[in-house]
Coordinates of C-alpha atoms in Angstrom, one line a residue:
M1 CA -144.5 38.6 -267.6
H2 CA -141.4 39.7 -269.6
I3 CA -138.2 38.0 -268.4
L4 CA -134.6 37.7 -269.5
A5 CA -133.0 34.4 -268.7
S6 CA -129.3 33.6 -269.2
G7 CA -128.0 30.5 -270.9
L8 CA -125.7 28.0 -269.3
A9 CA -124.0 24.8 -270.4
A10 CA -125.4 21.8 -268.5
M11 CA -122.0 19.9 -268.6
G12 CA -123.6 16.6 -267.8
R13 CA -125.4 17.8 -264.6
P14 CA -128.9 16.6 -263.8
F15 CA -130.9 19.8 -264.4
S16 CA -134.7 19.8 -264.3
L17 CA -137.3 22.7 -264.8
G18 CA -138.0 24.6 -261.6
M19 CA -134.7 23.5 -260.0
L20 CA -132.9 26.2 -257.9
Y21 CA -129.3 27.1 -258.8
D22 CA -126.6 29.1 -257.0
C23 CA -124.5 31.0 -259.6
R24 CA -122.0 32.1 -257.0
N25 CA -120.5 28.6 -256.9
D26 CA -122.3 27.1 -259.9
Y27 CA -124.1 24.6 -257.7
L28 CA -127.4 22.8 -258.3
I29 CA -129.7 22.7 -255.3
P30 CA -131.8 19.5 -255.4
G31 CA -135.0 19.0 -253.5
L32 CA -136.1 22.7 -253.3
T33 CA -138.3 24.6 -255.7
L34 CA -140.6 27.6 -255.8
W35 CA -143.7 25.8 -257.1
D36 CA -145.3 22.5 -256.4
E37 CA -144.9 19.7 -258.9
E38 CA -148.5 19.9 -260.2
A39 CA -148.2 23.5 -261.1
L40 CA -144.9 23.0 -262.9
G41 CA -146.3 20.2 -264.9
K42 CA -149.2 22.3 -266.2
H43 CA -147.1 25.1 -267.4
I44 CA -144.3 23.6 -269.5
I45 CA -144.1 24.4 -273.2
T46 CA -142.1 22.0 -275.3
T47 CA -141.1 22.6 -278.9
D48 CA -139.1 20.4 -281.3
E49 CA -135.6 21.7 -281.9
T50 CA -133.7 19.1 -284.0
F51 CA -130.2 19.8 -285.1
T52 CA -127.1 17.7 -285.7
D53 CA -123.6 18.8 -286.2
F54 CA -120.2 17.1 -286.7
K55 CA -116.7 18.4 -286.2
V56 CA -113.2 17.0 -286.4
I57 CA -110.6 18.8 -284.2
T58 CA -106.9 18.3 -283.7
S59 CA -106.5 20.9 -281.0
D60 CA -106.4 19.8 -277.4
S61 CA -106.6 23.3 -275.9
T62 CA -109.1 24.0 -273.1
A63 CA -110.4 27.0 -275.1
D64 CA -111.4 24.8 -278.0
K65 CA -113.0 22.3 -275.7
F66 CA -115.0 25.0 -274.0
S67 CA -116.1 26.3 -277.4
V68 CA -117.4 22.9 -278.7
L69 CA -119.3 22.4 -275.5
N70 CA -120.7 26.0 -275.5
V71 CA -119.2 26.7 -272.0
N72 CA -119.0 30.5 -271.7
G73 CA -118.4 33.3 -269.2
S74 CA -118.1 32.7 -265.5
L75 CA -118.8 29.0 -265.8
K76 CA -115.3 28.6 -267.3
A77 CA -113.9 30.0 -264.1
S78 CA -115.9 27.7 -262.0
F79 CA -114.7 24.6 -263.9
L80 CA -111.1 25.8 -263.8
A81 CA -111.4 26.2 -260.0
G82 CA -112.8 22.8 -259.6
L83 CA -116.2 24.0 -258.4
V84 CA -118.1 22.1 -261.1
T85 CA -118.2 18.3 -261.2
V86 CA -118.8 17.3 -264.8
E87 CA -120.4 14.1 -266.2
G88 CA -121.1 12.5 -269.5
S89 CA -119.7 14.2 -272.6
A90 CA -118.3 17.1 -270.4
K91 CA -115.6 14.7 -269.1
Y92 CA -114.0 15.5 -272.4
L93 CA -112.8 18.7 -270.8
K94 CA -110.6 16.7 -268.4
D95 CA -109.2 14.4 -271.0
V96 CA -105.8 16.0 -271.7
K97 CA -102.8 14.7 -273.7
E98 CA -100.0 13.3 -271.6
S99 CA -97.2 13.6 -274.1
Q100 CA -95.9 16.0 -276.7
N101 CA -95.3 12.9 -278.8
Q102 CA -99.0 12.1 -278.8
A103 CA -101.1 12.6 -281.9
R104 CA -104.7 13.4 -281.1
V105 CA -107.8 13.8 -283.3
T106 CA -111.3 14.1 -281.8
L107 CA -114.5 13.3 -283.5
C108 CA -117.3 15.5 -282.1
Y109 CA -121.0 14.7 -282.6
T110 CA -123.7 17.1 -281.4
T111 CA -127.4 16.8 -281.6
T112 CA -130.5 18.6 -280.1
K113 CA -134.0 17.2 -279.8
K114 CA -136.4 19.5 -278.0
N115 CA -136.6 22.7 -276.0
S116 CA -138.8 22.8 -272.8
Q117 CA -139.6 26.2 -271.2
L118 CA -141.7 27.2 -268.1
A119 CA -144.6 29.5 -269.0
M120 CA -143.6 32.2 -266.5
N121 CA -146.7 34.4 -267.2
H122 CA -148.5 31.7 -265.3
L123 CA -145.8 31.1 -262.7
G124 CA -145.2 34.7 -261.5
Q125 CA -144.8 35.8 -257.9
E126 CA -148.4 35.4 -257.1
H127 CA -148.2 31.7 -258.0
I128 CA -145.1 30.9 -255.9
K129 CA -145.9 28.4 -253.2
Y130 CA -142.5 28.1 -251.3
K131 CA -141.6 31.8 -250.8
E132 CA -139.3 31.0 -247.8
V133 CA -136.7 30.0 -250.4
F134 CA -136.0 33.8 -251.1
S135 CA -135.1 34.4 -247.5
Q136 CA -132.8 31.4 -247.1
G137 CA -130.1 32.8 -249.3
I138 CA -129.1 29.5 -250.8
A139 CA -129.9 30.2 -254.4
T140 CA -129.6 33.0 -256.9
H141 CA -131.4 31.6 -260.0
V142 CA -134.1 29.2 -261.0
V143 CA -134.1 26.9 -264.1
T144 CA -136.8 28.1 -266.5
G145 CA -135.7 26.3 -269.8
I146 CA -133.8 23.3 -270.9
L147 CA -132.5 22.3 -274.3
Y148 CA -132.3 18.5 -274.6
G149 CA -129.9 16.7 -276.9
A150 CA -126.5 14.9 -276.6
N151 CA -122.9 15.4 -277.3
A152 CA -120.4 12.6 -278.0
F153 CA -116.6 12.8 -278.3
F154 CA -114.4 10.0 -279.8
V155 CA -110.9 10.8 -278.8
F156 CA -108.2 9.1 -280.9
D157 CA -104.6 9.0 -279.6
R158 CA -101.4 7.3 -280.7
E159 CA -97.8 7.7 -280.0
V160 CA -95.7 9.3 -282.7
S161 CA -92.2 8.0 -283.4
S162 CA -89.2 10.2 -283.8
G163 CA -89.3 9.7 -287.5
E164 CA -92.9 10.9 -287.8
D165 CA -94.4 14.4 -287.9
R166 CA -97.3 14.7 -285.4
Q167 CA -99.2 17.2 -287.4
D168 CA -99.0 15.0 -290.5
V169 CA -100.3 12.0 -288.6
E170 CA -103.2 14.1 -287.2
G171 CA -103.9 15.6 -290.6
N172 CA -104.1 12.2 -292.3
L173 CA -106.6 10.9 -289.8
K174 CA -108.6 14.2 -290.0
V175 CA -109.0 13.8 -293.7
M176 CA -110.4 10.3 -293.2
F177 CA -112.8 11.6 -290.5
N178 CA -114.1 14.3 -292.8
R179 CA -115.9 11.6 -294.7
V180 CA -118.0 10.7 -291.7
P181 CA -120.8 13.2 -292.7
E182 CA -121.2 11.2 -295.9
V183 CA -122.1 8.1 -293.9
S184 CA -125.7 7.2 -293.7
I185 CA -126.3 7.2 -290.0
G186 CA -127.7 3.8 -289.0
G187 CA -126.7 2.3 -292.4
E188 CA -123.6 0.9 -293.8
S189 CA -120.5 2.9 -292.9
A190 CA -118.3 4.1 -295.7
L191 CA -115.5 4.0 -293.2
D192 CA -115.5 0.3 -292.5
M193 CA -112.0 -1.0 -292.1
K194 CA -112.2 -2.9 -295.4
N195 CA -112.4 0.5 -297.1
T196 CA -109.8 2.1 -294.9
S197 CA -106.0 2.0 -294.9
K198 CA -105.5 -0.1 -291.8
T199 CA -102.0 1.2 -291.3
K200 CA -103.4 4.6 -290.7
T201 CA -105.8 3.6 -288.0
D202 CA -104.7 0.4 -286.2
K203 CA -102.2 2.3 -284.0
F204 CA -104.9 4.7 -282.7
S205 CA -106.6 4.0 -279.4
C206 CA -110.1 5.4 -278.7
R207 CA -111.7 6.9 -275.6
F208 CA -115.4 7.8 -275.6
H209 CA -117.1 10.6 -273.7
G210 CA -120.8 10.9 -274.4
D211 CA -124.3 11.6 -273.1
V212 CA -125.5 8.1 -274.3
L213 CA -125.3 4.8 -272.5
L214 CA -123.2 2.2 -274.3
E215 CA -122.9 -1.5 -273.6
N216 CA -119.2 -1.3 -274.4
N217 CA -117.1 1.8 -274.9
P218 CA -115.2 1.8 -278.2
V219 CA -111.4 1.2 -278.0
S220 CA -110.4 1.2 -281.6
F221 CA -111.1 3.0 -284.8
Q222 CA -113.6 0.5 -286.1
D223 CA -115.4 0.3 -282.8
A224 CA -115.8 4.0 -282.9
M225 CA -117.3 3.9 -286.4
D226 CA -119.7 1.2 -285.4
T227 CA -120.8 3.2 -282.4
Y228 CA -121.1 6.4 -284.4
K229 CA -123.7 4.7 -286.7
T230 CA -125.9 3.9 -283.7
L231 CA -125.9 7.2 -281.9
P232 CA -129.3 8.6 -283.1
Q233 CA -131.0 5.5 -281.7
K234 CA -129.2 5.7 -278.4
V235 CA -129.8 9.4 -277.9
G236 CA -133.5 9.0 -277.5
E237 CA -135.1 12.3 -276.2
G238 CA -131.6 13.4 -275.0
V239 CA -130.3 14.9 -271.8
P240 CA -130.0 18.6 -270.8
V241 CA -127.2 20.2 -272.8
Q242 CA -128.2 23.9 -272.3
V243 CA -130.3 25.6 -269.6
N244 CA -131.9 29.0 -269.1
L245 CA -131.6 30.5 -265.7
L246 CA -133.8 33.3 -264.3
P247 CA -132.4 35.5 -261.5
L248 CA -134.6 35.1 -258.4
K249 CA -134.5 38.9 -257.9
E250 CA -136.8 39.0 -261.0
L251 CA -139.4 37.3 -258.8
D252 CA -138.6 38.9 -255.5
P253 CA -136.3 41.9 -255.0
T254 CA -135.3 40.6 -251.6
A255 CA -133.8 37.4 -253.0
T256 CA -130.1 36.7 -253.0
Q257 CA -128.4 37.7 -256.2
M258 CA -125.0 37.4 -257.9
V259 CA -123.4 40.9 -257.5
C260 CA -120.4 40.4 -259.8
Q261 CA -119.4 38.3 -262.7
I262 CA -115.8 37.3 -263.1
S263 CA -114.4 39.3 -266.1
G264 CA -113.5 37.5 -269.2
S265 CA -110.0 38.9 -269.2
L266 CA -109.2 37.4 -265.8
V267 CA -110.7 34.0 -266.9
D268 CA -108.5 34.1 -270.0
Q269 CA -105.4 35.0 -267.9
W270 CA -106.2 32.1 -265.6
Q271 CA -106.9 29.7 -268.5
T272 CA -103.7 30.6 -270.2
M273 CA -101.7 29.9 -267.1
L274 CA -103.3 26.5 -266.6
E275 CA -102.7 25.6 -270.3
Y276 CA -99.0 26.4 -270.0
L277 CA -98.7 24.3 -266.8
S278 CA -100.4 21.5 -268.7
E279 CA -97.7 21.8 -271.4
L280 CA -95.0 21.7 -268.8
E281 CA -96.5 18.6 -267.3
M282 CA -96.5 16.9 -270.7
R283 CA -92.8 17.7 -271.1
C284 CA -92.2 16.2 -267.6
N285 CA -94.1 13.0 -268.7
D286 CA -91.9 12.7 -271.7
A287 CA -88.8 13.2 -269.6
M288 CA -90.0 10.5 -267.2
R289 CA -90.0 8.0 -270.0
S290 CA -86.3 8.7 -270.9
K291 CA -83.6 6.2 -270.1
P292 CA -81.5 8.6 -267.9
V293 CA -84.5 9.1 -265.6
K294 CA -85.1 5.4 -265.5
Y295 CA -81.5 4.6 -264.5
F296 CA -80.4 7.5 -262.3
K297 CA -82.3 8.5 -259.2
E298 CA -80.7 12.0 -259.2
I299 CA -82.4 13.0 -262.5
D300 CA -85.6 11.2 -261.6
A301 CA -85.8 13.3 -258.4
K302 CA -85.4 16.5 -260.4
V303 CA -88.1 15.7 -262.8
K304 CA -90.5 14.6 -260.1
T305 CA -89.8 17.7 -258.1
F306 CA -90.5 19.9 -261.1
K307 CA -93.7 18.0 -262.0
K308 CA -94.9 18.6 -258.5
L309 CA -94.5 22.3 -259.1
C310 CA -97.0 22.1 -262.0
L311 CA -99.7 20.7 -259.8
T312 CA -102.6 23.2 -259.4
E313 CA -104.7 21.6 -256.6
K314 CA -103.7 24.2 -254.0
L315 CA -104.2 26.9 -256.5
K316 CA -107.7 25.6 -257.3
T317 CA -108.6 25.4 -253.6
T318 CA -107.8 29.1 -253.1
L319 CA -109.7 30.1 -256.3
A320 CA -112.7 28.0 -255.3
D321 CA -112.9 30.0 -252.1
L322 CA -112.4 33.4 -253.8
L323 CA -115.0 33.0 -256.6
P324 CA -118.2 32.7 -254.5
S325 CA -117.0 35.6 -252.3
I326 CA -116.4 37.9 -255.3
R327 CA -119.7 36.9 -257.1
G328 CA -121.6 37.5 -253.9
G329 CA -120.1 40.9 -253.4
E330 CA -118.1 40.0 -250.2
K331 CA -114.8 40.6 -252.0
E332 CA -113.7 42.8 -254.9
E333 CA -112.5 41.2 -258.1
R334 CA -109.2 43.0 -257.6
V335 CA -108.4 40.3 -254.9
L336 CA -108.5 37.6 -257.6
S337 CA -106.5 39.8 -260.1
D338 CA -103.8 40.4 -257.5
F339 CA -103.7 36.7 -256.6
L340 CA -103.3 35.6 -260.2
T341 CA -100.6 38.2 -260.9
K342 CA -98.6 37.2 -257.8
Q343 CA -98.8 33.5 -258.9
Q344 CA -97.6 34.4 -262.4
E345 CA -94.7 36.5 -261.0
F346 CA -93.4 33.9 -258.7
R347 CA -94.5 30.3 -258.3
F348 CA -96.0 30.0 -261.8
N349 CA -93.7 32.4 -263.6
S350 CA -93.6 31.0 -267.2
N351 CA -90.0 32.2 -267.8
I352 CA -88.6 30.7 -264.6
L353 CA -90.4 27.4 -265.0
S354 CA -89.5 27.0 -268.7
E355 CA -85.8 27.8 -268.1
C356 CA -85.7 25.4 -265.2
L357 CA -87.2 22.6 -267.2
D358 CA -84.9 23.5 -270.1
R359 CA -81.9 22.8 -267.9
I360 CA -83.4 19.4 -266.7
E361 CA -84.0 18.4 -270.3
R362 CA -80.5 19.5 -271.4
E363 CA -79.0 17.3 -268.6
I364 CA -81.2 14.4 -269.7
N365 CA -80.2 14.8 -273.3
V366 CA -76.5 15.0 -272.5
V367 CA -76.6 11.9 -270.3
D368 CA -78.7 10.0 -272.9
R369 CA -76.1 10.8 -275.6
F370 CA -73.4 9.1 -273.7
L371 CA -75.6 6.2 -272.5
S372 CA -76.5 5.5 -276.2
M373 CA -72.9 5.9 -277.3
I374 CA -71.4 3.5 -274.8
T375 CA -74.2 1.0 -274.7
E376 CA -74.7 1.1 -278.5
D377 CA -78.3 2.5 -278.2
Y378 CA -79.0 0.2 -275.2
S379 CA -78.2 -3.0 -277.0
Q380 CA -78.7 -6.2 -275.1
T381 CA -75.4 -7.5 -276.4
C382 CA -73.4 -4.6 -275.2
S383 CA -70.5 -5.5 -272.8
T384 CA -71.2 -2.6 -270.5
K385 CA -73.8 -2.9 -267.8
I386 CA -75.7 0.1 -266.3
V387 CA -75.8 0.0 -262.5
T388 CA -78.5 2.1 -260.9
S389 CA -77.6 2.0 -257.2
K390 CA -74.6 2.0 -254.8
K391 CA -75.7 -1.5 -253.7
E392 CA -75.6 -2.8 -257.2
L393 CA -72.2 -1.2 -257.8
D394 CA -70.8 -2.8 -254.7
K395 CA -72.1 -6.2 -255.7
E396 CA -70.2 -5.9 -259.0
V397 CA -67.0 -4.5 -257.6
L398 CA -66.8 -7.1 -254.8
N399 CA -67.5 -10.1 -257.0
S400 CA -64.8 -12.6 -256.1
K401 CA -64.7 -13.9 -259.7
V402 CA -63.8 -10.4 -261.1
K403 CA -60.4 -9.0 -260.7
R404 CA -61.0 -5.5 -262.1
V405 CA -63.9 -3.3 -262.9
V406 CA -63.8 -0.4 -265.3
C407 CA -66.6 2.1 -264.7
F408 CA -67.7 5.1 -266.8
T409 CA -69.0 7.3 -264.1
F410 CA -71.2 10.3 -264.2
T411 CA -70.0 12.5 -261.4
S412 CA -72.3 15.6 -261.5
L413 CA -75.8 14.3 -261.7
G414 CA -76.5 15.2 -258.1
C415 CA -75.6 18.9 -258.6
E416 CA -78.4 21.1 -257.1
D417 CA -80.4 23.5 -259.3
P418 CA -80.8 26.5 -256.9
V419 CA -83.9 27.8 -258.8
L420 CA -85.6 24.4 -258.6
S421 CA -84.8 24.2 -254.9
A422 CA -86.2 27.7 -254.4
L423 CA -89.4 26.9 -256.3
D424 CA -89.8 23.8 -254.2
S425 CA -89.5 25.8 -251.0
P426 CA -92.7 26.4 -249.0
S427 CA -92.0 30.2 -249.2
S428 CA -91.3 30.2 -253.0
E429 CA -94.2 32.7 -253.6
N430 CA -92.4 35.2 -251.5
T431 CA -88.8 34.8 -252.5
Q432 CA -87.1 37.5 -254.5
A433 CA -84.5 35.1 -255.8
L434 CA -86.9 33.7 -258.4
V435 CA -86.1 35.8 -261.4
P436 CA -85.7 34.7 -265.0
V437 CA -82.2 33.4 -265.5
K438 CA -80.0 32.9 -268.5
P439 CA -78.5 29.5 -269.2
D440 CA -75.6 29.0 -266.9
L441 CA -72.7 28.0 -269.2
T442 CA -70.7 27.0 -266.1
R443 CA -73.0 24.1 -265.4
W444 CA -71.4 20.8 -266.4
Y445 CA -74.0 20.0 -269.1
H446 CA -73.5 23.4 -270.7
S447 CA -69.7 23.5 -270.5
V448 CA -68.0 22.9 -273.9
N449 CA -64.8 21.8 -272.2
V450 CA -66.5 19.3 -270.0
F451 CA -68.5 18.0 -272.9
E452 CA -65.5 17.5 -275.1
D453 CA -63.6 15.7 -272.3
M454 CA -66.6 13.4 -271.6
D455 CA -66.8 12.7 -275.3
K456 CA -63.2 11.6 -275.5
Q457 CA -63.5 9.5 -272.3
A458 CA -66.6 7.8 -273.6
G459 CA -64.9 7.0 -276.9
L460 CA -61.9 5.5 -275.1
F461 CA -64.1 3.6 -272.7
K462 CA -66.3 2.2 -275.4
D463 CA -63.4 1.0 -277.5
F464 CA -61.6 -0.5 -274.6
A465 CA -64.7 -2.3 -273.4
E466 CA -65.4 -3.7 -276.8
A467 CA -61.8 -4.9 -277.2
N468 CA -61.8 -6.7 -273.9
K469 CA -65.4 -8.0 -273.7
E470 CA -64.2 -11.6 -273.7
D471 CA -62.0 -11.0 -270.7
T472 CA -64.0 -12.8 -268.0
Q473 CA -62.0 -11.3 -265.1
T474 CA -62.9 -7.7 -266.2
R475 CA -66.3 -6.1 -265.9
F476 CA -67.4 -2.9 -267.6
L477 CA -70.0 -0.7 -265.9
L478 CA -71.7 2.6 -266.2
A479 CA -72.9 4.4 -263.0
S480 CA -73.5 7.7 -261.2
I481 CA -71.2 8.6 -258.3
P482 CA -71.0 12.2 -257.0
N483 CA -67.5 13.6 -257.3
K484 CA -66.9 17.4 -257.2
E485 CA -63.3 16.9 -258.2
Q486 CA -64.1 15.3 -261.5
E487 CA -66.8 17.4 -263.3
G488 CA -69.1 15.7 -265.8
A489 CA -67.7 12.2 -265.9
S490 CA -64.6 10.1 -265.1
I491 CA -63.5 6.6 -265.6
Y492 CA -63.1 4.7 -262.3
L493 CA -60.8 1.7 -262.1
Y494 CA -61.4 -0.9 -259.4
E495 CA -59.1 -3.8 -258.7
N496 CA -59.7 -6.7 -256.3
G497 CA -62.7 -4.9 -254.8
S498 CA -61.0 -1.6 -254.1
I499 CA -60.9 1.7 -256.0
R500 CA -57.5 2.2 -257.6
N501 CA -58.0 5.3 -259.8
E502 CA -60.9 7.8 -260.0
H503 CA -59.6 9.3 -263.2
W504 CA -58.2 6.4 -265.1
E505 CA -57.3 6.8 -268.8
P506 CA -57.6 3.6 -270.9
P507 CA -55.1 3.3 -273.7
S508 CA -56.3 4.3 -277.1
K509 CA -56.0 2.2 -280.2
P510 CA -52.5 2.0 -281.5
E511 CA -51.8 3.8 -284.8
K512 CA -51.6 1.9 -288.0
P513 CA -48.1 0.2 -288.4
T514 CA -45.9 0.9 -291.4
A515 CA -43.7 -1.6 -293.3
R516 CA -40.0 -0.6 -293.5
D517 CA -37.3 -3.1 -294.6
R518 CA -38.6 -6.1 -296.5
T519 CA -36.9 -9.2 -297.8
H520 CA -38.1 -12.4 -299.5
N521 CA -39.1 -13.9 -296.1
S522 CA -39.3 -11.0 -293.6
V523 CA -40.7 -7.6 -293.0
E524 CA -39.8 -5.0 -290.4
L525 CA -42.8 -3.2 -288.9
E526 CA -42.6 0.2 -287.3
L527 CA -45.0 0.1 -284.3
L528 CA -46.5 3.4 -283.5
P529 CA -47.7 3.8 -279.9
P530 CA -51.3 4.8 -279.0
D531 CA -52.0 8.4 -278.4
R532 CA -53.2 7.7 -274.8
G533 CA -51.8 5.3 -272.3
A534 CA -48.5 4.8 -274.2
H535 CA -46.5 5.0 -270.9
D536 CA -48.3 1.8 -269.6
V537 CA -47.5 -0.3 -272.8
T538 CA -45.2 -3.1 -271.9
H539 CA -45.0 -4.8 -275.3
Y540 CA -46.9 -5.5 -278.5
L541 CA -48.4 -8.7 -279.9
I542 CA -48.0 -9.0 -283.7
E543 CA -50.3 -11.4 -285.5
Y544 CA -50.2 -12.5 -289.2
C545 CA -51.8 -15.0 -291.4
I546 CA -52.2 -16.0 -295.0
D547 CA -55.9 -16.9 -294.6
E548 CA -57.9 -16.0 -291.5
K549 CA -59.7 -19.4 -291.7
D550 CA -56.3 -21.1 -291.0
G551 CA -55.8 -19.0 -287.9
W552 CA -53.3 -16.3 -286.9
S553 CA -49.6 -16.7 -285.9
S554 CA -48.4 -14.4 -283.3
E555 CA -45.1 -13.0 -282.0
K556 CA -44.4 -11.0 -278.9
T557 CA -42.1 -8.0 -278.9
S558 CA -39.5 -7.4 -276.2
E559 CA -40.8 -4.5 -274.1
S560 CA -42.3 -1.6 -276.1
D561 CA -40.0 -1.8 -279.1
A562 CA -40.6 0.8 -281.8
A563 CA -39.8 -1.7 -284.5
Y564 CA -40.0 -5.4 -284.9
T565 CA -39.0 -7.8 -287.7
V566 CA -41.3 -10.7 -288.5
S567 CA -39.3 -13.5 -290.3
G568 CA -39.9 -17.0 -291.6
L569 CA -42.5 -15.8 -294.1
L570 CA -43.2 -17.8 -297.3
P571 CA -41.8 -16.2 -300.5
S572 CA -44.3 -15.0 -303.1
T573 CA -47.2 -15.2 -300.6
G574 CA -49.6 -12.6 -299.4
Y575 CA -49.9 -12.0 -295.7
K576 CA -52.2 -10.0 -293.5
F577 CA -50.8 -8.3 -290.4
K578 CA -52.4 -6.8 -287.2
Y579 CA -51.1 -6.0 -283.8
R580 CA -52.2 -5.1 -280.4
A581 CA -50.7 -3.2 -277.5
V582 CA -50.4 -5.0 -274.1
Y583 CA -50.0 -2.8 -271.1
S584 CA -49.7 -3.2 -267.3
G585 CA -52.3 -1.6 -265.1
P586 CA -51.9 -0.5 -261.5
G587 CA -51.1 -3.2 -259.0
G588 CA -49.1 -5.2 -261.6
L589 CA -52.2 -6.5 -263.3
S590 CA -51.9 -6.8 -267.0
W591 CA -54.3 -7.2 -269.9
E592 CA -54.4 -6.4 -273.6
T593 CA -56.2 -3.5 -275.3
K594 CA -57.2 -5.9 -278.1
T595 CA -57.7 -2.9 -280.3
S596 CA -56.5 -4.8 -283.3
W597 CA -57.1 -4.0 -286.9
S598 CA -56.7 -5.9 -290.1
Y599 CA -55.3 -4.0 -293.1
D600 CA -55.2 -4.8 -296.8
S601 CA -52.2 -2.5 -297.0
T602 CA -50.2 -4.7 -294.7
S603 CA -50.4 -7.7 -297.0
W604 CA -47.3 -8.4 -299.1
E605 CA -46.6 -10.6 -302.0
F606 CA -43.0 -11.8 -302.2
S607 CA -41.5 -12.6 -305.6
G608 CA -38.1 -13.0 -307.2
R609 CA -34.9 -14.6 -306.1
M610 CA -33.7 -15.0 -302.5
G611 CA -33.0 -11.5 -301.0
S612 CA -35.2 -9.6 -303.5
Q613 CA -37.1 -6.6 -302.2
A614 CA -40.7 -7.3 -301.1
T615 CA -43.3 -5.4 -303.0
P616 CA -46.5 -4.3 -301.3
R617 CA -49.7 -5.9 -302.8

């Protein structure tokens, strides 16, 4: 009997010779067969088919995973639709990277042992015992051949720092793995850690997906190498890795058959879309680890909403219903093509999704810049505290031991993204508003004017907080409070538990003083007011010393004098001068900027007789 059987990847499923299979939904049918067990056992032909292969791959694409597991044709579509439950080494297909900052190298081991086939010339229609199977319509094929062997995948991952190149990290490990074929399997490994640069491997974690039973799965590089050496002994006779299927119509023309295969171009279209959604999900995972998402619920909500858009469970449910109907001839393939096209035009439009996530990432990066700037890269010793809720802010503001609170406030984090809202709408697949959009330069995180104003405010706030960090009656906070009147950010001033100013401007550092008239024991200093907040300056405090270890002497000016003479200095002695502005805030509360500097150029050495001109050092 001349027959033509098609090949199919086993994908960890428990195939056996004579088993029935439904190719419409790629489903194994246990417990039913065409022949009795005795007849099957007498007509099995087994031949040795030994082969071992080894690969190292750095790609994490579904296409490359399908290739290494020999998953072809319509079976790809069934897996992508969730129709196939994989086991053993095929779970590698579901092991995807979670971060774009994740270096991944996979060690792939493949071996085959034997090939078992049914002698169909002895098992033709006249030998079929259970002919009622043909009329039941539950199967389309029968398993007539099985290739036994095993696959094993060692997946190595590690986080890549901002100063590292992911491809370099992966390349270095791949070079090391390329030595594995030189290892005598079962013998001493040339890749024992004593012969390996530990710094290149100790940061990598390992996950194992294989068709062999291990007492303990490897979790490190050395574990993996030790396991690799023992694989041939553990494989034994192997498990099904590839099967041959014979259409039932070859045995009985009345049997149910698969009318239509899903075209490769549609499967590729589908696979590309899912790959892109997986990349977007990785970007979301990276965003979720950022400080702005951690601290501010408004940004956290946007990222979570977008990540939800990348979920494909509902899509898979629809596809899982369509595939069997198309393969069985109940629906045309055009229905699947129209469905995928519609999804790509609206809900899963790559341009729309990418631009939407670009905006979220831009907002995160802008916020992170100012968080890092103000908190000195999130230093534990920073005088500014980040508050993450209204409750926490109230607790700080209403603290009876604190007279005033200065808060750098993000005011626009809650601004709605209309495209994101439309995508999240139940009717998003029908809306005509979802079209590719250009970056909106009017959004606060794209506006040059808003950014420059925030940069100035953040600089003033940081300097002011640092200068007054020892003031126990003043607290410095960073928070998010929606305020449409103040776009981007604003500095809020609270006094005695109440808001006093929603756009307060701290004074800047005073300019460097200059020395004018000098005598043997005095110097007149010209005091230049700060660029910002000068109108609130009440007076200046001038400090001077010979040696800082001996402490500073200080003198207070009357009001905000433009010049002040310091007298009583020792002749022929070098002095250092510094000064600070003192201003009065709203409500009559006063405190110092403490933006004081020490200058070598303000040290003088006095020489000569009484009344001689002082000469700058």
